[in-house]
PDB file of C-alpha atoms in Angstrom:
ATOM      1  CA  UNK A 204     209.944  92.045  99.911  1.00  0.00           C
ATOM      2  CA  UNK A 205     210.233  90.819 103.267  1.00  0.00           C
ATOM      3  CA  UNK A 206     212.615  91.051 106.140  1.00  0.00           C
ATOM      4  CA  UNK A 207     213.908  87.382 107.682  1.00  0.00           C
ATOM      5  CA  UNK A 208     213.245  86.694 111.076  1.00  0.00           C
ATOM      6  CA  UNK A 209     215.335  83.700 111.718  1.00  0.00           C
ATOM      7  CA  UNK A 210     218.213  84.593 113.669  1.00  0.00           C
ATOM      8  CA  UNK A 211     221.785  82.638 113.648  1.00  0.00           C
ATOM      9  CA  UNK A 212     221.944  79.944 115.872  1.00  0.00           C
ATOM     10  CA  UNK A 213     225.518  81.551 117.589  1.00  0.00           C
ATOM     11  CA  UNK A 214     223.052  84.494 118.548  1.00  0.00           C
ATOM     12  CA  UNK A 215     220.005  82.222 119.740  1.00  0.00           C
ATOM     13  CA  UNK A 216     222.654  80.348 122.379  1.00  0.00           C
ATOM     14  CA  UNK A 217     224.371  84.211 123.007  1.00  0.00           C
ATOM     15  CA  UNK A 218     220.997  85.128 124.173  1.00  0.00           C
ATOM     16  CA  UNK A 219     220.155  81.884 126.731  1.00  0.00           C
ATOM     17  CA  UNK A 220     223.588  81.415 127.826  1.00  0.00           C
ATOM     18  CA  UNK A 221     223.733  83.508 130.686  1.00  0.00           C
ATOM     19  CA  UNK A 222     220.326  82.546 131.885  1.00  0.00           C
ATOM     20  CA  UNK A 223     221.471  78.774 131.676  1.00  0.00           C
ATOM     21  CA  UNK A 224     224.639  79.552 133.514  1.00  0.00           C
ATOM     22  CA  UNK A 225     223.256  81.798 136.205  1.00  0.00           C
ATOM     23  CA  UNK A 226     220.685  78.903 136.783  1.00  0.00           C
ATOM     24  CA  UNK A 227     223.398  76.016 137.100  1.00  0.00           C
ATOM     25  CA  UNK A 228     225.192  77.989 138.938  1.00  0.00           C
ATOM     26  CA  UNK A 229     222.543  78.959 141.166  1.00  0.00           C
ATOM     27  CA  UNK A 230     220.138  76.200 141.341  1.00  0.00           C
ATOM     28  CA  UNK A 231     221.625  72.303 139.932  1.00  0.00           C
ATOM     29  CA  UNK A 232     225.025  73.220 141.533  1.00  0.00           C
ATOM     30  CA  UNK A 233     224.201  73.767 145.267  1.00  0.00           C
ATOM     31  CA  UNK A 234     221.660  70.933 144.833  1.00  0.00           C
ATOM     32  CA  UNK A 235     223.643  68.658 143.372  1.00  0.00           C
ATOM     33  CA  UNK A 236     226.232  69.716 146.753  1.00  0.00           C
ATOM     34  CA  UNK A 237     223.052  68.971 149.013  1.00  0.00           C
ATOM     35  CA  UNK A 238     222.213  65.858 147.745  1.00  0.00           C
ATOM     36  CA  UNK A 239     226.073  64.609 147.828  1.00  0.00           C
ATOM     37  CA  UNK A 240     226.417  66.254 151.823  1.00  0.00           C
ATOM     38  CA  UNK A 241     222.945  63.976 152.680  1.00  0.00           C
ATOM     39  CA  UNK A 242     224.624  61.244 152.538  1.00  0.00           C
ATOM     40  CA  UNK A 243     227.734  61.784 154.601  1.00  0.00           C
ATOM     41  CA  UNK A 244     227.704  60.950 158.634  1.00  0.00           C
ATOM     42  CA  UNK A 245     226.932  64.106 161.175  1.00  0.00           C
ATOM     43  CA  UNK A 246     230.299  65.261 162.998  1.00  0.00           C
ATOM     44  CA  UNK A 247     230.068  67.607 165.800  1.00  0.00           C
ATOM     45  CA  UNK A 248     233.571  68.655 165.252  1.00  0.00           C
ATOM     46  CA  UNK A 249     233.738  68.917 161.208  1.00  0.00           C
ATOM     47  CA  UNK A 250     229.889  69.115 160.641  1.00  0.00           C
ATOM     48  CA  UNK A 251     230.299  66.466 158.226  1.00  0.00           C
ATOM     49  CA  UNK A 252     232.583  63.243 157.393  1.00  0.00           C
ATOM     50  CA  UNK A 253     232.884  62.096 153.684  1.00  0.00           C
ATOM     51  CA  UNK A 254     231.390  59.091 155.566  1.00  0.00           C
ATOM     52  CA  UNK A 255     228.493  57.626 153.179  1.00  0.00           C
ATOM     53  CA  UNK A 256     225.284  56.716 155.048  1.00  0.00           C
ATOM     54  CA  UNK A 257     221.635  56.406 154.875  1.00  0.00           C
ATOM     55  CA  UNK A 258     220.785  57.367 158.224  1.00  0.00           C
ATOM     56  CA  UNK A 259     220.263  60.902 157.628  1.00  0.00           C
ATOM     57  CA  UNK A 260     217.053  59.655 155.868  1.00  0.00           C
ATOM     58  CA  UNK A 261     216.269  57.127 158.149  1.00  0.00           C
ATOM     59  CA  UNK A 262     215.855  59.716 160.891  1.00  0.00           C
ATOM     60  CA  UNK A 263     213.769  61.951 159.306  1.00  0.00           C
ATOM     61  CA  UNK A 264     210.790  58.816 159.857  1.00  0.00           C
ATOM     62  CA  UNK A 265     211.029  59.385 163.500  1.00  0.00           C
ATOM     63  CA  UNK A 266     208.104  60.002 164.932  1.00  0.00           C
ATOM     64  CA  UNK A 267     208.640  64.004 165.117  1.00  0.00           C
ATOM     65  CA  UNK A 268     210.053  64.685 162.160  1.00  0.00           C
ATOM     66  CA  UNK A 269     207.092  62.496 160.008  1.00  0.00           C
ATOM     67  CA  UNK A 270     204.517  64.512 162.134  1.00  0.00           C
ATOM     68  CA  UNK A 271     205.933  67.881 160.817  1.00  0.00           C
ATOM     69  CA  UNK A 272     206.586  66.391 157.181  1.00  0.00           C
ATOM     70  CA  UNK A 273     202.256  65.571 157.496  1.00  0.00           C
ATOM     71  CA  UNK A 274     201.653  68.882 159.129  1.00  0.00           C
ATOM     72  CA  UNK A 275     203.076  70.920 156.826  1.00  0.00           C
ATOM     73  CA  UNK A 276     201.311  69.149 153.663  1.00  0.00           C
ATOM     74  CA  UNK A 277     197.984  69.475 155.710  1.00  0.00           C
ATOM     75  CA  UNK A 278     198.579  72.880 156.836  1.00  0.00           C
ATOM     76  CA  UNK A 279     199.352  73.908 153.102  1.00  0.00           C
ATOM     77  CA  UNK A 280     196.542  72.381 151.723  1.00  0.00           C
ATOM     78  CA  UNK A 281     194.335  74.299 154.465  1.00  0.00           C
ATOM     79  CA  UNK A 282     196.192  77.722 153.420  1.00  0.00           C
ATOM     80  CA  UNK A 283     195.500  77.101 149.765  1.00  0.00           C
ATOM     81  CA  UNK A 284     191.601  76.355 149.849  1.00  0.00           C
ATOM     82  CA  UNK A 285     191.107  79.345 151.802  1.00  0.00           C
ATOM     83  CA  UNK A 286     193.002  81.314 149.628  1.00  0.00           C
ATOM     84  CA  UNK A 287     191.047  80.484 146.943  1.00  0.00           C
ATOM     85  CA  UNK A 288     187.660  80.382 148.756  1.00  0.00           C
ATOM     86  CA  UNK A 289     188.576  84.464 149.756  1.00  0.00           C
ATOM     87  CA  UNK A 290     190.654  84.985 146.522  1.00  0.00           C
ATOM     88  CA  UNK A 291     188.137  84.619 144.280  1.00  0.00           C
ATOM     89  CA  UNK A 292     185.608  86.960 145.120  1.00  0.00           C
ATOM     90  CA  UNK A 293     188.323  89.672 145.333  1.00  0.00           C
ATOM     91  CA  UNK A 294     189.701  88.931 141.948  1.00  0.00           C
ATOM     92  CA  UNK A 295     186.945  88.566 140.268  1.00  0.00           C
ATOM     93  CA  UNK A 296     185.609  92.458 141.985  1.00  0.00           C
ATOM     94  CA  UNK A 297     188.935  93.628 140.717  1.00  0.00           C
ATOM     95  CA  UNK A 298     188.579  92.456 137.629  1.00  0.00           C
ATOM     96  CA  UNK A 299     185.058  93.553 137.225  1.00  0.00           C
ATOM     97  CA  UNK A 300     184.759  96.515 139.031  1.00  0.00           C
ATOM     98  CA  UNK A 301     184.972 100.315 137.200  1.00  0.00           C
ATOM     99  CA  UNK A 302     185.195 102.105 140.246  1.00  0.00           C
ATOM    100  CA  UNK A 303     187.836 104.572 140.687  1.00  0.00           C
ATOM    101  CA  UNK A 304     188.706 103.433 144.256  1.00  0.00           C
ATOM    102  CA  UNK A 305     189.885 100.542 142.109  1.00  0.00           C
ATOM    103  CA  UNK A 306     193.777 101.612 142.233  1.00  0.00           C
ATOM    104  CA  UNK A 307     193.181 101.969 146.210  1.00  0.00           C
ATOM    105  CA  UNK A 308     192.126  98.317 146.162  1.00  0.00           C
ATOM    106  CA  UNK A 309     195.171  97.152 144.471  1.00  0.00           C
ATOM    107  CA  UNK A 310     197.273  99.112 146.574  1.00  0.00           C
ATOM    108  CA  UNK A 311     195.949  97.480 149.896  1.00  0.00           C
ATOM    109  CA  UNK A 312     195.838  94.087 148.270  1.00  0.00           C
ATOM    110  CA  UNK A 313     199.661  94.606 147.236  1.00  0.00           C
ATOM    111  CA  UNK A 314     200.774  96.384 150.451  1.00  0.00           C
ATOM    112  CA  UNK A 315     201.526  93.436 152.576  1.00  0.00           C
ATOM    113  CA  UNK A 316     204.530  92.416 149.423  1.00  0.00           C
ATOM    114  CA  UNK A 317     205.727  96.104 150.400  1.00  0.00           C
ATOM    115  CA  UNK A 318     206.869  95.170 153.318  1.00  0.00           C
ATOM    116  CA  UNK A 319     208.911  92.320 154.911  1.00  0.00           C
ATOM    117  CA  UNK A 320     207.192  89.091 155.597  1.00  0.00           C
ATOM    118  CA  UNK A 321     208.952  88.927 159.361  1.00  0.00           C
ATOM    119  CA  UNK A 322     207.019  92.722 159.763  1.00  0.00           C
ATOM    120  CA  UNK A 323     204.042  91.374 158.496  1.00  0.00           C
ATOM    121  CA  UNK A 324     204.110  88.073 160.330  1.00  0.00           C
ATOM    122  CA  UNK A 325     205.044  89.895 163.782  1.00  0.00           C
ATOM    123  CA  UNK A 326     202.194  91.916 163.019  1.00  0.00           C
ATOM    124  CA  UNK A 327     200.162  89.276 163.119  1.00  0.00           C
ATOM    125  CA  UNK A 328     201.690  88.349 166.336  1.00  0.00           C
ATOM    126  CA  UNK A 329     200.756  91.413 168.193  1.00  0.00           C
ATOM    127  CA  UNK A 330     196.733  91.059 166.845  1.00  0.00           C
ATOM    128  CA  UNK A 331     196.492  87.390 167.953  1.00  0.00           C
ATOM    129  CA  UNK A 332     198.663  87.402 171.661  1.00  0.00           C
ATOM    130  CA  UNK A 333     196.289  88.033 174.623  1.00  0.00           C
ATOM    131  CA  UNK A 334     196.799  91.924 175.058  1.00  0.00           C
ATOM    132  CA  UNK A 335     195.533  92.228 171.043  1.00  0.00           C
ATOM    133  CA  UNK A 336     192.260  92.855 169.360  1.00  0.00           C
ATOM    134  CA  UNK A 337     191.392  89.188 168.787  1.00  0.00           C
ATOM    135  CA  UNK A 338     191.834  88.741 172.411  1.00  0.00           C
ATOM    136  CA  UNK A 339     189.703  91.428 173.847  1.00  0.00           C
ATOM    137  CA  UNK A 340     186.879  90.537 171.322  1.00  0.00           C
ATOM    138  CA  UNK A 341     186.531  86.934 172.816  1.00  0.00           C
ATOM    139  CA  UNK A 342     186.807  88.441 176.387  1.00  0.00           C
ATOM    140  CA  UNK A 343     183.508  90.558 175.585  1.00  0.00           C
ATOM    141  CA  UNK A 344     182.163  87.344 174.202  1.00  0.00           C
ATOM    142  CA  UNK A 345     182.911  85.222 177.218  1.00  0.00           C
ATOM    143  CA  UNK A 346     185.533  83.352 175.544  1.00  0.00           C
ATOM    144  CA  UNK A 347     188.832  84.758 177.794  1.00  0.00           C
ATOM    145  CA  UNK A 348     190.536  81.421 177.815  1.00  0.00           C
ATOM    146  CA  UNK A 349     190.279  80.934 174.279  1.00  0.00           C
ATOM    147  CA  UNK A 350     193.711  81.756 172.940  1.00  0.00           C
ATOM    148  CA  UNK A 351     194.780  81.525 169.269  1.00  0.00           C
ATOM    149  CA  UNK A 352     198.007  82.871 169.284  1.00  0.00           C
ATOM    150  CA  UNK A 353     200.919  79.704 169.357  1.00  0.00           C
ATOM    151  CA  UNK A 354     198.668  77.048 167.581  1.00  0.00           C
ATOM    152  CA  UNK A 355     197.939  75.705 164.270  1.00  0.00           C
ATOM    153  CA  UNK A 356     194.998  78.132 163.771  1.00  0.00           C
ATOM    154  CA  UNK A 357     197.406  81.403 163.870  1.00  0.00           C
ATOM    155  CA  UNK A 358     199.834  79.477 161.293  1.00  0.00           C
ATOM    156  CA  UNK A 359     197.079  79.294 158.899  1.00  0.00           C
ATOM    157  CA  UNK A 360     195.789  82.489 159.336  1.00  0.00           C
ATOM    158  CA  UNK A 361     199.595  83.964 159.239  1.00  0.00           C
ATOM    159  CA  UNK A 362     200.355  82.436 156.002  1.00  0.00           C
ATOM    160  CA  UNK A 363     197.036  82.874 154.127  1.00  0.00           C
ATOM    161  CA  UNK A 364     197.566  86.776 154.859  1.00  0.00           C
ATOM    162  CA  UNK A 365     201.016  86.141 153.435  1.00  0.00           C
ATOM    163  CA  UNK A 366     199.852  84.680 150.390  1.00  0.00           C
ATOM    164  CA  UNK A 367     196.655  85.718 149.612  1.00  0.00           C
ATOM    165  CA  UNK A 368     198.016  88.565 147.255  1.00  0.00           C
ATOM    166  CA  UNK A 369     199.438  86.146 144.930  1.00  0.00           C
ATOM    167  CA  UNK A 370     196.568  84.096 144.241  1.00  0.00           C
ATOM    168  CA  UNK A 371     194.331  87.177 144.013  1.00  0.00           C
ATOM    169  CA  UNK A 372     196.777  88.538 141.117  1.00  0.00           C
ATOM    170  CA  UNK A 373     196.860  85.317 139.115  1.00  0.00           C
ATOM    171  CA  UNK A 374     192.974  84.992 139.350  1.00  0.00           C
ATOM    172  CA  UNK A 375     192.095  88.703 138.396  1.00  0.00           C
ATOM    173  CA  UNK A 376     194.547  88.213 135.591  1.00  0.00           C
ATOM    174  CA  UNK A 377     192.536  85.202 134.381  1.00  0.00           C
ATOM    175  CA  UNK A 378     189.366  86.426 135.268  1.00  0.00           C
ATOM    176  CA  UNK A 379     190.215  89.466 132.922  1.00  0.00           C
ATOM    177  CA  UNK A 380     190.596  87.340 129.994  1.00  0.00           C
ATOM    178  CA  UNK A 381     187.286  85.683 130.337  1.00  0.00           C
ATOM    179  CA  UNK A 382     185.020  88.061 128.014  1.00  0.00           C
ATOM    180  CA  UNK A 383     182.372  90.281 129.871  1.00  0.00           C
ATOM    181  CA  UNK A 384     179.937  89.267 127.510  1.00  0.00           C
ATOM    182  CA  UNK A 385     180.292  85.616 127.890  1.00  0.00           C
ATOM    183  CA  UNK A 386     178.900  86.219 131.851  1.00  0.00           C
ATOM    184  CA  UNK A 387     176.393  88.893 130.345  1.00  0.00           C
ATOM    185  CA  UNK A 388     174.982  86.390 128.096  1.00  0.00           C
ATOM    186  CA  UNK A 389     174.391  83.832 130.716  1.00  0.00           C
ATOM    187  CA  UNK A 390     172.594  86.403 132.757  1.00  0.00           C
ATOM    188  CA  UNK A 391     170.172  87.399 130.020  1.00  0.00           C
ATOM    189  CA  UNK A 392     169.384  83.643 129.711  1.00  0.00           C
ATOM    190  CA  UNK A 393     168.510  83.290 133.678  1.00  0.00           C
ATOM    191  CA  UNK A 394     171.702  82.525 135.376  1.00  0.00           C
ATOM    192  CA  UNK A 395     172.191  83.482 138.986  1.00  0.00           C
ATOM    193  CA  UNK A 396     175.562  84.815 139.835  1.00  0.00           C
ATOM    194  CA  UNK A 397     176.507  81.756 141.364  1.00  0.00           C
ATOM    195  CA  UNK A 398     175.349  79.634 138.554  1.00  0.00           C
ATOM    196  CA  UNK A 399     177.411  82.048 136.232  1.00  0.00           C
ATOM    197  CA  UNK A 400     180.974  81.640 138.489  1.00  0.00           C
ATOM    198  CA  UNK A 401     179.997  77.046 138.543  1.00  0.00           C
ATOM    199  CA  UNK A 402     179.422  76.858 135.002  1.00  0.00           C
ATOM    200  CA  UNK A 403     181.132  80.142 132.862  1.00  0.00           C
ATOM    201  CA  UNK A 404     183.802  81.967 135.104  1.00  0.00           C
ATOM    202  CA  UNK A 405     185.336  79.084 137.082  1.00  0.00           C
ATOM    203  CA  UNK A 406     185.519  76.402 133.912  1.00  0.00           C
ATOM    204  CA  UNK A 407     187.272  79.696 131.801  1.00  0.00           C
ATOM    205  CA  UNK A 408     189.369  80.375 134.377  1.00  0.00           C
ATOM    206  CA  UNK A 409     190.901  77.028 135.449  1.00  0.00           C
ATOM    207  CA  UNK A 410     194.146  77.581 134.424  1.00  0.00           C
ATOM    208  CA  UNK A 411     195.126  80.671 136.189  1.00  0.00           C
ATOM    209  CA  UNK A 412     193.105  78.591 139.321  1.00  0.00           C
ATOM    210  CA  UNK A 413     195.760  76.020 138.877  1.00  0.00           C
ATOM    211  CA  UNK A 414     198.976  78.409 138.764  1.00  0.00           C
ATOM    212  CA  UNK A 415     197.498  80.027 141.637  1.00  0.00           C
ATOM    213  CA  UNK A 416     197.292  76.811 143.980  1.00  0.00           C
ATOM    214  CA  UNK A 417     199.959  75.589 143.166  1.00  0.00           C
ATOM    215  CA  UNK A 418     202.002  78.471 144.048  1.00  0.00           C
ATOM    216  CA  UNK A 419     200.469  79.023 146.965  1.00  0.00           C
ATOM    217  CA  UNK A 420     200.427  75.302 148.430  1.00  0.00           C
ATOM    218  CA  UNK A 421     204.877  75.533 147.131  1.00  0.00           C
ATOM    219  CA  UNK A 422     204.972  78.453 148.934  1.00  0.00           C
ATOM    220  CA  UNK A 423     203.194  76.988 152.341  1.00  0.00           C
ATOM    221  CA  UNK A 424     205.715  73.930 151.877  1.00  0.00           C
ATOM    222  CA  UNK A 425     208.987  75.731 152.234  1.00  0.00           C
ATOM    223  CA  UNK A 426     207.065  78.332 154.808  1.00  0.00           C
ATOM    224  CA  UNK A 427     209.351  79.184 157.799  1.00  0.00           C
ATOM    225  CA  UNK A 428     208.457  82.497 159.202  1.00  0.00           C
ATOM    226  CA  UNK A 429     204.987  82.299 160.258  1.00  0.00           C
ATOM    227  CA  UNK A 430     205.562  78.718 161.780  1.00  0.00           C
ATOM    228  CA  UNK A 431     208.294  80.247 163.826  1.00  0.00           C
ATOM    229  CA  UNK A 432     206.811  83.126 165.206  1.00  0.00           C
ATOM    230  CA  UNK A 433     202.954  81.956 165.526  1.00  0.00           C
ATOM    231  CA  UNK A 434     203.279  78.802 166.128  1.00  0.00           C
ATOM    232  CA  UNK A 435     203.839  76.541 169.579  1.00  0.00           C
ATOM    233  CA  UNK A 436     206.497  73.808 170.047  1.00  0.00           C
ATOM    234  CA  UNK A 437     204.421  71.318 168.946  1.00  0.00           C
ATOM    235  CA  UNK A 438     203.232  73.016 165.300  1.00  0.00           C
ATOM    236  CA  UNK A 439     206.683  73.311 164.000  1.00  0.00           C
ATOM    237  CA  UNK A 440     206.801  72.707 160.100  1.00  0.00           C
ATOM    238  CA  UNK A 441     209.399  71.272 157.911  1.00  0.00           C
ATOM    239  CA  UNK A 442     211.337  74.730 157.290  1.00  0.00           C
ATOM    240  CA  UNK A 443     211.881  74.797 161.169  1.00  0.00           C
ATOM    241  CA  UNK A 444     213.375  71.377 161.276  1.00  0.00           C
ATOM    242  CA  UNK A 445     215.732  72.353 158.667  1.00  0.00           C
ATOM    243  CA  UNK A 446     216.575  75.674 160.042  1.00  0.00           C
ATOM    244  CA  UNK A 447     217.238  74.452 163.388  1.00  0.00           C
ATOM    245  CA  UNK A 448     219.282  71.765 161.789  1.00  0.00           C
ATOM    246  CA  UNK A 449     221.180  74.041 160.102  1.00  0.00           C
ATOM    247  CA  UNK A 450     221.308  77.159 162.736  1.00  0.00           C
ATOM    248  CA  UNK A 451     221.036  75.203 165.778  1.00  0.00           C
ATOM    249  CA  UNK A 452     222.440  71.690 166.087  1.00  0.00           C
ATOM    250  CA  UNK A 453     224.646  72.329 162.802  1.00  0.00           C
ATOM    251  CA  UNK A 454     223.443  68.973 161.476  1.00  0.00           C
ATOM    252  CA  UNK A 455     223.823  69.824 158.012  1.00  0.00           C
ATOM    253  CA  UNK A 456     223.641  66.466 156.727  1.00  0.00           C
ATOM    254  CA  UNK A 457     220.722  66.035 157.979  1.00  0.00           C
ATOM    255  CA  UNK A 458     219.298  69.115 157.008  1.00  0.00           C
ATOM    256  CA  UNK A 459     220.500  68.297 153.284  1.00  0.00           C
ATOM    257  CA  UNK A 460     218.653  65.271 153.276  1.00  0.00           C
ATOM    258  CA  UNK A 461     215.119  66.623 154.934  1.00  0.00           C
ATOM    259  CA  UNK A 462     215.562  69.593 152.328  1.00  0.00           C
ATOM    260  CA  UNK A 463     215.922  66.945 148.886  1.00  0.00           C
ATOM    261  CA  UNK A 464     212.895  65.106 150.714  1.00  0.00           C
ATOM    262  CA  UNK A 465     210.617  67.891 150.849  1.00  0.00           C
ATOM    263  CA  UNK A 466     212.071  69.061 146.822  1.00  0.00           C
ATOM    264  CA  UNK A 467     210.786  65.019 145.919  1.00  0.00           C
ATOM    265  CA  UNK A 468     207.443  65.262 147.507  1.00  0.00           C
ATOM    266  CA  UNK A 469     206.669  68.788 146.182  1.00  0.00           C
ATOM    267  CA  UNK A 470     207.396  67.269 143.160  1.00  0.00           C
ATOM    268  CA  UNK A 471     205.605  64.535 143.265  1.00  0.00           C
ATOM    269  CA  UNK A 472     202.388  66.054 144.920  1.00  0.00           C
ATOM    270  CA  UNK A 473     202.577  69.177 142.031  1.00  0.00           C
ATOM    271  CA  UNK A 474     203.227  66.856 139.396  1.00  0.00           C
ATOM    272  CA  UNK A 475     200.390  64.354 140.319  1.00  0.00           C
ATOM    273  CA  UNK A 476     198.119  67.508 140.716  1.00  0.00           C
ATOM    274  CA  UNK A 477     198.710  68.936 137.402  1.00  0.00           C
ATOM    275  CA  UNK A 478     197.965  65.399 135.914  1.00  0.00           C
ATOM    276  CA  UNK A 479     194.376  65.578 137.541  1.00  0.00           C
ATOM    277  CA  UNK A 480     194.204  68.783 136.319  1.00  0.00           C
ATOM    278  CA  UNK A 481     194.823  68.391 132.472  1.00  0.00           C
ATOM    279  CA  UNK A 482     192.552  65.275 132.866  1.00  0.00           C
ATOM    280  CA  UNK A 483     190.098  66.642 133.745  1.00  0.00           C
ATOM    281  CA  UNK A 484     190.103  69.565 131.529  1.00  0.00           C
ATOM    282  CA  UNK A 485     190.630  66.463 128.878  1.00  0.00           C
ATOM    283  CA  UNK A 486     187.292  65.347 129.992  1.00  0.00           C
ATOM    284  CA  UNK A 487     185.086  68.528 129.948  1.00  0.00           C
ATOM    285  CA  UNK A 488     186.602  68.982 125.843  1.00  0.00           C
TER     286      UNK A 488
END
C-alpha cells in the first residue's frame, strides 16, 4: 500500500503565493512605476510632470551617455573573460584537490563576500593610488609615471576581484560533478592536462561555464561602486549616470528611462547568448 503524493491544488497555490506576491510587489510593481515615470517631462521643481515624452530616451543617444552605455558592455565583457580565464584553474584545484589546507582556500576565496564591496573596492583604491604597492613596484622598474589608479584598467581589475568568487563557486560546483574517472581515463590513454580540460572537463562543464558568465557579465552591467571610486571622469559606467541622475541632478525621469534601457539590452544580450549556447551544445549531441 502506498502513500499519495499529490497534494491539493488550494495547498500547491498556499505554498507559491507569498513568493509570487513578495515578487510583484518587489520587482513588476516598481518597474512597472519606472517605466510609466520614463516617460513624463523632467521638472526641477516637482522632479517630474505627468507630461508624456520621448525625450528622456532621446537623450540617453548623446554622445556621453552612448559612450558609457558601450563602455560598460565592453568593460563587462573584459571582467567576465578574465574571470573565467583565472576562475577556472582555481575551481577546478578546489574541486580536485585533497589537501587539508583546502577549507583555508575556500575561506580566502569567500572572504572578499565577508565584507562590504565599498571596503573591498576602497581597498583596492589604496593598492593602486601612487603612495601603494603597485606604485612603488613600477618606480623600481622605471615606470614612475605609469599610473593605474583612475582609468579603465583599475575598473577591471576592481570588479574582477569583486566577482571572481562567484564564478569560481559555480565552476567548482560543476567541475565536481564531472566524474574523476572520466579525466583519469583520458590520461591513461595519453592526454595532456590541457588536452583533458579542451576536450573532457570544459565540454562537461559548459553549463555551470554559462551560469557563471552570465552572472558575472549582469553583475558588471549594473556595477556602480568600483566605477565610482577607481575610475576617472571619463570611465564612468551606466550605474553612475543613473546614480547621478537620481542623487545629483534629481532627473528621475531620466534615470527611469536609462535604467529600463540597460534591463532591455541585458536582456537581449543574455538571451541572444544563451541561444548560442544551447546551439551549440545542439551541435556537439
Amino acid at each position: 500500500m502506498t502513500m499519495s503524493t499529490s497534494r491539493p491544488k488550494w495547498l500547491t497555490l498556499a505554498m507559491v503565493a507569498p513568493a509570487t506576491l513578495l515578487l510583484s510587489a518587489g520587482l513588476l510593481l516598481p518597474l512597472a512605476e519606472m517605466a510609466v515615470i520614463s516617460f513624463f517631462r523632467y521638472s526641477a521643481v516637482q522632479i517630474w510632470e505627468p507630461i508624456f515624452t520621448a525625450e528622456n530616451y532621446l537623450q540617453f543617444f548623446s554622445e556621453f551617455n552612448l559612450a558609457a552605455g558601450i563602455r560598460t558592455v565592453w568593460l563587462s565583457a573584459i571582467v567576465t573573460v578574465l574571470c573565467v580565464m583565472i576562475g577556472y584553474p582555481f575551481a577546478i584545484f578546489l574541486a580536485r584537490s585533497e589537501s587539508k589546507l583546502r577549507p583555508f582556500y575556500l575561506f580566502v576565496l569567500l572572504s572578499p563576500l565577508m565584507m562590504s564591496s565599498v571596503v573591498l573596492v576602497l581597498g583596492w583604491n589604496m593598492v593602486l593610488s601612487r603612495q601603494g604597492p603597485v606604485a612603488v613596484l613600477f618606480g623600481l622598474l622605471g615606470l614612475d609615471g605609469w599610473n593605474i589608479l583612475y582609468s579603465k584598467t583599475a575598473i577591471v581589475i576592481g570588479l574582477t576581484a569583486l566577482q571572481l568568487p562567484f564564478m569560481v563557486m559555480i565552476l567548482r560546483n560543476a567541475v565536481e560533478r564531472v566524474p574523476q574517472s572520466v579525466e583519469e581515463a583520458a590520461h591513461i590513454l595519453g592526454a595532456g592536462r590541457f588536452t583533458i580540460f579542451w576536450q573532457v572537463t570544459l565540454p562537461l562543464t559548459k553549463s555551470g561555464l554559462v551560469s557563471g558568465t552570465l552572472l558575472v557579465f549582469a553583475m558588471g552591467l549594473g556595477s556602480l561602486v568600483a566605477p565610482a571610486l577607481l575610475g576617472g571622469p571619463r570611465d564612468m559606467m551606466i550605474g553612475n549616470v543613473i546614480y547621478e541622475s537620481v542623487m545629483v541632478s534629481l532627473n528621475w525621469p531620466f534615470a527611469a528611462a536609462v535604467s529600463l534601457l540597460l534591463l532591455t539590452t541585458t536582456l537581449i544580450l543574455m538571451t541572444g547568448y544563451l541561444m548560442i549556447a544551447r546551439s551549440n551544445v545542439g551541435d556537439r549531441r
